[in-house]
PDB file of C-alpha atoms in Angstrom:
ATOM      1  CA  MET N   1      45.528  54.386 -22.808  1.00 94.00           C
ATOM      2  CA  LEU N   2      45.449  54.489 -19.289  1.00 97.00           C
ATOM      3  CA  HIS N   3      46.405  56.633 -16.080  1.00 98.00           C
ATOM      4  CA  ALA N   4      45.916  55.102 -12.867  1.00 98.00           C
ATOM      5  CA  ARG N   5      46.868  56.450  -9.879  1.00 98.00           C
ATOM      6  CA  VAL N   6      46.008  57.198  -5.866  1.00 98.00           C
ATOM      7  CA  VAL N   7      46.875  60.387  -4.751  1.00 98.00           C
ATOM      8  CA  ASP N   8      47.800  60.714  -1.068  1.00 98.00           C
ATOM      9  CA  ILE N   9      46.434  63.829  -0.235  1.00 98.00           C
ATOM     10  CA  SER N  10      49.261  64.658   2.558  1.00 97.00           C
ATOM     11  CA  LYS N  11      51.447  65.176  -0.729  1.00 97.00           C
ATOM     12  CA  GLU N  12      49.672  66.874  -3.496  1.00 97.00           C
ATOM     13  CA  LYS N  13      46.004  67.385  -4.501  1.00 96.00           C
ATOM     14  CA  ILE N  14      44.068  66.042  -7.888  1.00 98.00           C
ATOM     15  CA  GLU N  15      44.749  68.527 -10.444  1.00 96.00           C
ATOM     16  CA  LEU N  16      42.793  68.751 -13.645  1.00 97.00           C
ATOM     17  CA  LEU N  17      45.959  70.197 -15.861  1.00 97.00           C
ATOM     18  CA  ARG N  18      47.676  66.764 -15.336  1.00 97.00           C
ATOM     19  CA  ALA N  19      44.164  64.679 -16.781  1.00 97.00           C
ATOM     20  CA  GLU N  20      44.429  67.752 -19.512  1.00 97.00           C
ATOM     21  CA  LYS N  21      47.819  66.989 -20.182  1.00 96.00           C
ATOM     22  CA  PHE N  22      47.337  63.215 -20.728  1.00 97.00           C
ATOM     23  CA  ILE N  23      44.083  62.565 -22.711  1.00 96.00           C
ATOM     24  CA  ALA N  24      45.029  65.244 -25.177  1.00 95.00           C
ATOM     25  CA  SER N  25      45.170  63.610 -28.336  1.00 89.00           C
ATOM     26  CA  SER N  26      44.601  64.267 -31.936  1.00 87.00           C
ATOM     27  CA  LYS N  27      42.646  61.639 -32.619  1.00 92.00           C
ATOM     28  CA  CYS N  28      39.853  62.414 -30.202  1.00 94.00           C
ATOM     29  CA  GLY N  29      37.657  64.728 -30.826  1.00 96.00           C
ATOM     30  CA  ALA N  30      35.174  64.613 -27.450  1.00 97.00           C
ATOM     31  CA  SER N  31      36.802  64.515 -24.232  1.00 97.00           C
ATOM     32  CA  ILE N  32      34.527  64.477 -20.904  1.00 97.00           C
ATOM     33  CA  TYR N  33      35.868  65.125 -17.059  1.00 98.00           C
ATOM     34  CA  PHE N  34      33.890  63.381 -14.116  1.00 98.00           C
ATOM     35  CA  VAL N  35      34.947  65.351 -11.197  1.00 98.00           C
ATOM     36  CA  GLY N  36      33.713  64.208  -7.347  1.00 97.00           C
ATOM     37  CA  THR N  37      33.823  66.420  -4.631  1.00 96.00           C
ATOM     38  CA  VAL N  38      32.887  66.249  -0.887  1.00 95.00           C
ATOM     39  CA  ARG N  39      29.290  67.661  -0.164  1.00 93.00           C
ATOM     40  CA  ASP N  40      28.253  69.328   2.957  1.00 94.00           C
ATOM     41  CA  LEU N  41      24.980  67.469   3.572  1.00 91.00           C
ATOM     42  CA  ASN N  42      24.025  64.028   3.895  1.00 90.00           C
ATOM     43  CA  ASN N  43      21.471  62.487   5.353  1.00 87.00           C
ATOM     44  CA  SER N  44      20.135  65.880   6.835  1.00 89.00           C
ATOM     45  CA  LYS N  45      24.136  66.079   9.313  1.00 92.00           C
ATOM     46  CA  LYS N  46      26.369  68.590   8.141  1.00 95.00           C
ATOM     47  CA  VAL N  47      29.808  67.425   6.615  1.00 96.00           C
ATOM     48  CA  ILE N  48      32.796  69.714   7.262  1.00 97.00           C
ATOM     49  CA  ALA N  49      35.226  66.698   5.608  1.00 97.00           C
ATOM     50  CA  MET N  50      35.882  63.420   4.565  1.00 97.00           C
ATOM     51  CA  THR N  51      38.364  60.879   4.753  1.00 97.00           C
ATOM     52  CA  TYR N  52      39.361  58.494   2.328  1.00 98.00           C
ATOM     53  CA  ASP N  53      41.136  55.248   3.092  1.00 98.00           C
ATOM     54  CA  SER N  54      42.034  53.012   0.568  1.00 97.00           C
ATOM     55  CA  HIS N  55      43.725  49.673  -0.485  1.00 97.00           C
ATOM     56  CA  ASP N  56      46.232  50.785  -2.999  1.00 97.00           C
ATOM     57  CA  ALA N  57      47.084  48.052  -5.035  1.00 97.00           C
ATOM     58  CA  LEU N  58      43.705  46.918  -5.221  1.00 97.00           C
ATOM     59  CA  VAL N  59      42.329  50.365  -6.688  1.00 97.00           C
ATOM     60  CA  ILE N  60      45.202  50.175  -9.350  1.00 98.00           C
ATOM     61  CA  LYS N  61      44.400  46.601 -10.357  1.00 97.00           C
ATOM     62  CA  SER N  62      40.451  47.395 -10.090  1.00 96.00           C
ATOM     63  CA  PHE N  63      41.171  50.481 -12.523  1.00 97.00           C
ATOM     64  CA  GLU N  64      43.304  48.183 -14.725  1.00 97.00           C
ATOM     65  CA  GLU N  65      40.330  45.615 -15.117  1.00 97.00           C
ATOM     66  CA  ILE N  66      37.769  48.076 -15.541  1.00 97.00           C
ATOM     67  CA  TYR N  67      39.792  49.239 -18.237  1.00 97.00           C
ATOM     68  CA  GLN N  68      40.455  46.131 -19.796  1.00 96.00           C
ATOM     69  CA  SER N  69      36.716  45.076 -19.287  1.00 97.00           C
ATOM     70  CA  SER N  70      35.639  49.009 -20.996  1.00 97.00           C
ATOM     71  CA  ILE N  71      38.194  47.874 -24.342  1.00 95.00           C
ATOM     72  CA  LYS N  72      36.071  44.332 -24.296  1.00 96.00           C
ATOM     73  CA  LYS N  73      32.670  45.825 -23.915  1.00 96.00           C
ATOM     74  CA  PHE N  74      32.970  49.064 -26.191  1.00 96.00           C
ATOM     75  CA  ASN N  75      36.148  48.333 -28.275  1.00 92.00           C
ATOM     76  CA  PHE N  76      36.474  52.191 -29.058  1.00 93.00           C
ATOM     77  CA  ASP N  77      39.711  53.196 -30.899  1.00 90.00           C
ATOM     78  CA  ASN N  78      41.843  55.422 -29.417  1.00 91.00           C
ATOM     79  CA  SER N  79      40.318  56.107 -26.378  1.00 94.00           C
ATOM     80  CA  VAL N  80      42.084  57.784 -23.405  1.00 96.00           C
ATOM     81  CA  VAL N  81      41.396  57.192 -19.966  1.00 97.00           C
ATOM     82  CA  PHE N  82      43.047  58.949 -16.851  1.00 98.00           C
ATOM     83  CA  ILE N  83      41.626  58.153 -13.402  1.00 98.00           C
ATOM     84  CA  GLU N  84      43.060  59.575  -9.921  1.00 98.00           C
ATOM     85  CA  HIS N  85      41.382  58.825  -6.568  1.00 98.00           C
ATOM     86  CA  ILE N  86      42.456  60.684  -3.407  1.00 98.00           C
ATOM     87  CA  LYS N  87      43.496  59.195  -0.129  1.00 98.00           C
ATOM     88  CA  GLY N  88      43.206  60.502   3.332  1.00 98.00           C
ATOM     89  CA  LYS N  89      41.349  64.000   4.958  1.00 98.00           C
ATOM     90  CA  ILE N  90      39.556  66.540   2.627  1.00 97.00           C
ATOM     91  CA  LYS N  91      37.707  69.194   3.096  1.00 96.00           C
ATOM     92  CA  LEU N  92      34.223  70.399   1.609  1.00 95.00           C
ATOM     93  CA  ALA N  93      34.524  70.761  -2.590  1.00 92.00           C
ATOM     94  CA  ASP N  94      37.626  69.624  -2.860  1.00 96.00           C
ATOM     95  CA  ILE N  95      38.352  66.856  -5.234  1.00 97.00           C
ATOM     96  CA  SER N  96      37.980  63.096  -4.396  1.00 97.00           C
ATOM     97  CA  ILE N  97      38.171  61.160  -7.941  1.00 98.00           C
ATOM     98  CA  LEU N  98      38.811  62.630 -11.297  1.00 98.00           C
ATOM     99  CA  ILE N  99      38.011  60.524 -14.293  1.00 98.00           C
ATOM    100  CA  ALA N 100      38.726  62.072 -17.753  1.00 98.00           C
ATOM    101  CA  VAL N 101      38.047  60.195 -20.791  1.00 98.00           C
ATOM    102  CA  ALA N 102      38.830  60.997 -24.479  1.00 97.00           C
ATOM    103  CA  CYS N 103      37.201  59.311 -27.795  1.00 97.00           C
ATOM    104  CA  LYS N 104      36.573  59.866 -31.406  1.00 96.00           C
ATOM    105  CA  HIS N 105      33.000  61.139 -30.642  1.00 97.00           C
ATOM    106  CA  ARG N 106      30.969  62.422 -27.723  1.00 96.00           C
ATOM    107  CA  ASN N 107      28.457  59.590 -27.457  1.00 97.00           C
ATOM    108  CA  GLN N 108      31.719  57.546 -26.826  1.00 97.00           C
ATOM    109  CA  ALA N 109      33.218  59.561 -24.162  1.00 97.00           C
ATOM    110  CA  TYR N 110      29.566  59.992 -22.461  1.00 98.00           C
ATOM    111  CA  GLU N 111      29.451  55.986 -22.313  1.00 98.00           C
ATOM    112  CA  LEU N 112      32.532  55.433 -21.257  1.00 98.00           C
ATOM    113  CA  SER N 113      32.969  57.890 -18.873  1.00 98.00           C
ATOM    114  CA  ARG N 114      29.521  56.618 -17.053  1.00 98.00           C
ATOM    115  CA  PHE N 115      31.134  52.960 -17.290  1.00 98.00           C
ATOM    116  CA  PHE N 116      33.852  54.032 -15.430  1.00 97.00           C
ATOM    117  CA  ILE N 117      32.361  55.576 -11.949  1.00 97.00           C
ATOM    118  CA  GLU N 118      29.748  52.966 -12.326  1.00 96.00           C
ATOM    119  CA  GLU N 119      32.170  50.438 -12.112  1.00 96.00           C
ATOM    120  CA  ILE N 120      34.485  52.381  -9.530  1.00 97.00           C
ATOM    121  CA  LYS N 121      31.732  52.173  -7.321  1.00 95.00           C
ATOM    122  CA  LYS N 122      30.991  48.614  -7.249  1.00 95.00           C
ATOM    123  CA  LYS N 123      34.552  47.160  -7.749  1.00 95.00           C
ATOM    124  CA  THR N 124      37.274  49.798  -5.831  1.00 97.00           C
ATOM    125  CA  PRO N 125      38.120  48.851  -2.549  1.00 97.00           C
ATOM    126  CA  VAL N 126      37.583  52.694  -1.261  1.00 97.00           C
ATOM    127  CA  TRP N 127      35.839  53.772   2.083  1.00 97.00           C
ATOM    128  CA  LYS N 128      34.262  57.095   3.072  1.00 97.00           C
ATOM    129  CA  LYS N 129      34.314  58.585   6.818  1.00 97.00           C
ATOM    130  CA  GLU N 130      32.349  61.722   7.059  1.00 97.00           C
ATOM    131  CA  HIS N 131      33.172  64.336   9.397  1.00 97.00           C
ATOM    132  CA  TYR N 132      30.834  66.523  10.851  1.00 97.00           C
ATOM    133  CA  GLU N 133      30.105  70.010  12.504  1.00 94.00           C
ATOM    134  CA  ASP N 134      29.440  68.608  15.859  1.00 92.00           C
ATOM    135  CA  GLY N 135      32.523  66.790  16.063  1.00 94.00           C
ATOM    136  CA  ASP N 136      30.994  63.509  15.113  1.00 95.00           C
ATOM    137  CA  SER N 137      32.331  61.131  12.357  1.00 96.00           C
ATOM    138  CA  GLU N 138      31.260  57.783  10.339  1.00 95.00           C
ATOM    139  CA  TRP N 139      32.050  55.464   8.449  1.00 96.00           C
ATOM    140  CA  LEU N 140      29.432  55.370   5.565  1.00 95.00           C
ATOM    141  CA  GLU N 141      28.309  52.333   4.739  1.00 90.00           C
ATOM    142  CA  GLY N 142      28.870  50.767   1.557  1.00 91.00           C
ATOM    143  CA  ASN N 143      28.227  47.490  -0.646  1.00 92.00           C
ATOM    144  CA  PRO N 144      29.824  44.244  -0.802  1.00 91.00           C
ATOM    145  CA  ILE N 145      33.126  44.480  -3.103  1.00 93.00           C
ATOM    146  CA  GLN N 146      32.104  42.710  -6.326  1.00 84.00           C
ATOM    147  CA  LYS N 147      34.954  40.511  -7.976  1.00 75.00           C
ATOM    148  CA  ASN N 148      35.673  40.780 -11.783  1.00 64.00           C
TER     149      ASN N 148
ATOM    150  CA  MET Z   1      49.049  36.114  10.436  1.00 94.00           C
ATOM    151  CA  LYS Z   2      48.754  39.977  10.189  1.00 95.00           C
ATOM    152  CA  LEU Z   3      45.377  40.673   9.681  1.00 97.00           C
ATOM    153  CA  GLU Z   4      45.498  44.899   7.781  1.00 98.00           C
ATOM    154  CA  LEU Z   5      42.675  46.921   8.399  1.00 98.00           C
ATOM    155  CA  TYR Z   6      40.820  48.826   6.232  1.00 98.00           C
ATOM    156  CA  GLY Z   7      37.862  51.507   6.152  1.00 97.00           C
ATOM    157  CA  ALA Z   8      35.373  50.837   8.845  1.00 97.00           C
ATOM    158  CA  SER Z   9      37.364  48.161  10.402  1.00 97.00           C
ATOM    159  CA  ARG Z  10      40.286  50.516  11.707  1.00 97.00           C
ATOM    160  CA  ASP Z  11      37.982  51.336  14.177  1.00 97.00           C
ATOM    161  CA  PHE Z  12      38.960  47.491  15.453  1.00 97.00           C
ATOM    162  CA  SER Z  13      42.666  48.875  16.620  1.00 97.00           C
ATOM    163  CA  LYS Z  14      44.369  51.778  17.095  1.00 96.00           C
ATOM    164  CA  GLU Z  15      46.788  50.120  14.928  1.00 97.00           C
ATOM    165  CA  SER Z  16      46.004  49.320  11.092  1.00 97.00           C
ATOM    166  CA  PHE Z  17      46.505  45.122  12.095  1.00 97.00           C
ATOM    167  CA  ILE Z  18      45.673  42.993  14.470  1.00 97.00           C
ATOM    168  CA  ILE Z  19      48.116  39.757  14.979  1.00 96.00           C
ATOM    169  CA  PHE Z  20      46.135  36.336  14.679  1.00 95.00           C
ATOM    170  CA  ASN Z  21      47.573  33.222  15.915  1.00 92.00           C
ATOM    171  CA  LEU Z  22      45.889  30.619  13.335  1.00 92.00           C
ATOM    172  CA  GLU Z  23      47.010  27.177  12.882  1.00 90.00           C
ATOM    173  CA  GLU Z  24      48.774  26.711   9.791  1.00 87.00           C
ATOM    174  CA  LYS Z  25      46.239  26.660   6.547  1.00 89.00           C
ATOM    175  CA  SER Z  26      43.428  28.075   8.605  1.00 95.00           C
ATOM    176  CA  THR Z  27      40.906  29.379   6.315  1.00 96.00           C
ATOM    177  CA  ILE Z  28      39.143  32.790   5.537  1.00 97.00           C
ATOM    178  CA  LYS Z  29      36.314  31.657   7.115  1.00 97.00           C
ATOM    179  CA  GLU Z  30      38.215  30.221  10.141  1.00 97.00           C
ATOM    180  CA  LEU Z  31      40.018  34.052  10.360  1.00 97.00           C
ATOM    181  CA  ARG Z  32      36.258  35.556  10.486  1.00 97.00           C
ATOM    182  CA  VAL Z  33      35.656  33.857  13.494  1.00 97.00           C
ATOM    183  CA  ALA Z  34      38.565  34.815  15.075  1.00 97.00           C
ATOM    184  CA  ILE Z  35      37.997  38.397  14.320  1.00 97.00           C
ATOM    185  CA  ILE Z  36      34.279  37.893  15.506  1.00 97.00           C
ATOM    186  CA  ASN Z  37      36.116  36.487  18.807  1.00 96.00           C
ATOM    187  CA  PHE Z  38      38.172  39.476  19.147  1.00 96.00           C
ATOM    188  CA  ILE Z  39      35.387  41.896  18.786  1.00 96.00           C
ATOM    189  CA  GLU Z  40      33.597  39.894  21.707  1.00 95.00           C
ATOM    190  CA  ALA Z  41      35.941  39.950  23.683  1.00 95.00           C
ATOM    191  CA  ASN Z  42      37.113  43.469  23.183  1.00 96.00           C
ATOM    192  CA  PHE Z  43      34.602  45.069  22.000  1.00 95.00           C
ATOM    193  CA  GLN Z  44      31.304  43.777  24.283  1.00 91.00           C
ATOM    194  CA  ASN Z  45      30.069  41.811  21.463  1.00 84.00           C
ATOM    195  CA  ASN Z  46      29.421  45.171  19.411  1.00 93.00           C
ATOM    196  CA  GLU Z  47      26.739  44.090  16.788  1.00 95.00           C
ATOM    197  CA  SER Z  48      27.929  46.984  14.204  1.00 94.00           C
ATOM    198  CA  TYR Z  49      31.596  45.619  14.130  1.00 96.00           C
ATOM    199  CA  LYS Z  50      30.342  41.871  14.123  1.00 96.00           C
ATOM    200  CA  LYS Z  51      28.264  43.258  11.036  1.00 95.00           C
ATOM    201  CA  ILE Z  52      31.312  44.184   9.359  1.00 96.00           C
ATOM    202  CA  VAL Z  53      32.980  41.344   9.600  1.00 97.00           C
ATOM    203  CA  ASN Z  54      30.629  38.933   8.185  1.00 96.00           C
ATOM    204  CA  SER Z  55      29.736  41.278   4.949  1.00 96.00           C
ATOM    205  CA  SER Z  56      33.382  42.008   4.521  1.00 97.00           C
ATOM    206  CA  ALA Z  57      35.797  39.810   1.657  1.00 97.00           C
ATOM    207  CA  PHE Z  58      39.141  39.512   2.449  1.00 97.00           C
ATOM    208  CA  CYS Z  59      42.298  40.085   0.014  1.00 97.00           C
ATOM    209  CA  SER Z  60      45.479  37.772   0.110  1.00 96.00           C
ATOM    210  CA  ASP Z  61      49.030  39.209   0.170  1.00 92.00           C
ATOM    211  CA  LYS Z  62      49.060  38.872  -3.634  1.00 94.00           C
ATOM    212  CA  ASP Z  63      46.455  41.222  -3.990  1.00 94.00           C
ATOM    213  CA  GLU Z  64      43.600  39.011  -4.711  1.00 95.00           C
ATOM    214  CA  ILE Z  65      40.187  38.763  -3.083  1.00 96.00           C
ATOM    215  CA  VAL Z  66      39.893  34.770  -1.889  1.00 96.00           C
ATOM    216  CA  ASN Z  67      37.224  32.977  -0.755  1.00 95.00           C
ATOM    217  CA  ASP Z  68      36.037  31.652   2.610  1.00 95.00           C
ATOM    218  CA  ASN Z  69      37.692  28.384   1.758  1.00 96.00           C
ATOM    219  CA  TYR Z  70      41.304  29.831   0.742  1.00 96.00           C
ATOM    220  CA  LYS Z  71      44.383  28.355   2.760  1.00 96.00           C
ATOM    221  CA  ILE Z  72      46.088  31.329   4.660  1.00 95.00           C
ATOM    222  CA  SER Z  73      49.738  30.134   4.876  1.00 89.00           C
ATOM    223  CA  ASN Z  74      52.287  30.958   7.940  1.00 80.00           C
ATOM    224  CA  ASN Z  75      52.725  35.056   8.348  1.00 86.00           C
ATOM    225  CA  GLU Z  76      50.671  35.808   5.531  1.00 92.00           C
ATOM    226  CA  LYS Z  77      49.341  39.199   5.232  1.00 96.00           C
ATOM    227  CA  VAL Z  78      45.759  39.453   4.514  1.00 97.00           C
ATOM    228  CA  GLY Z  79      43.301  42.382   4.148  1.00 98.00           C
ATOM    229  CA  ILE Z  80      39.973  43.119   5.476  1.00 98.00           C
ATOM    230  CA  ILE Z  81      37.439  44.297   2.802  1.00 98.00           C
ATOM    231  CA  PRO Z  82      34.730  46.289   4.292  1.00 97.00           C
ATOM    232  CA  PRO Z  83      31.713  46.926   1.942  1.00 96.00           C
ATOM    233  CA  ILE Z  84      33.072  49.430  -0.530  1.00 96.00           C
ATOM    234  CA  GLY Z  85      31.973  52.909  -1.191  1.00 88.00           C
ATOM    235  CA  GLY Z  86      34.573  55.614  -2.884  1.00 75.00           C
ATOM    236  CA  GLY Z  87      33.944  58.256  -5.657  1.00 76.00           C
TER     237      GLY Z  87
END
C-alpha cells in the first residue's frame, strides 16, 4: 500500500501524524520514519532557507515506479509506504521529505526505507535552491535523472 | 511549442515557460539547439546556462522522459528536467 504526495508549503506542512495514521497496521511489527530537513550549512555557506521545485506529475509517477520496483526487488508481505515531498520555500529544520514505512520485521523496514530515499535521489524530479545569510541564493547542482 | 521550466532552468525567464516557434515534428535534439540559441541571444552566451541545457532531460506532455529523437507535435508542452537533487 502506498501514499504518495507533493505538499505545497503555501497550503500545508508535512505532518508526521498523517504518516503515523497511514502506516498503522497490526500486520506490521516495525516502522521506520526517514525525515529530511533543511540544514544550516552547505559548502561553508550559512543557509537560512531552501526552495524546493518539482515536476509534480513526474514526482508522483516516480514514487509509484519506485514502489513497484520495491515490490519486485523485496517482495515483502504487507509492507506499507508513505511518502510526501515538500514544494516551495521552507525554513531551517523544516521537513522537506518524509518516508514512513511499516513492514513485518525490522530488517525489512530498514532496507525498504533506505531503498526509497536512494531511489528518490536518482529518479525523482525535485530541485533545491539554497538561500544564504548574505541574501544570495543558488540552485544546487544535481545529477541527470535516471529512467526506470 | 511551450517549454516548461523547472529547477535551475527557471532562471532562463521571468515566466515559468518559454515559447519556441519550431517546425512541425521537430525533435528534442532540435529543441536543445533552439534553447542554446536563446541563451546565446539573451544571456551573453552564459556557459553555466548552456551546461544546464546540455545535461537536462526532457519530459513530454504525457509525463514521460523522452530521448533526443522524440518528435514534438504542434503546441505540445515539453518540460526541461535539469539534473535533479531532491530529498
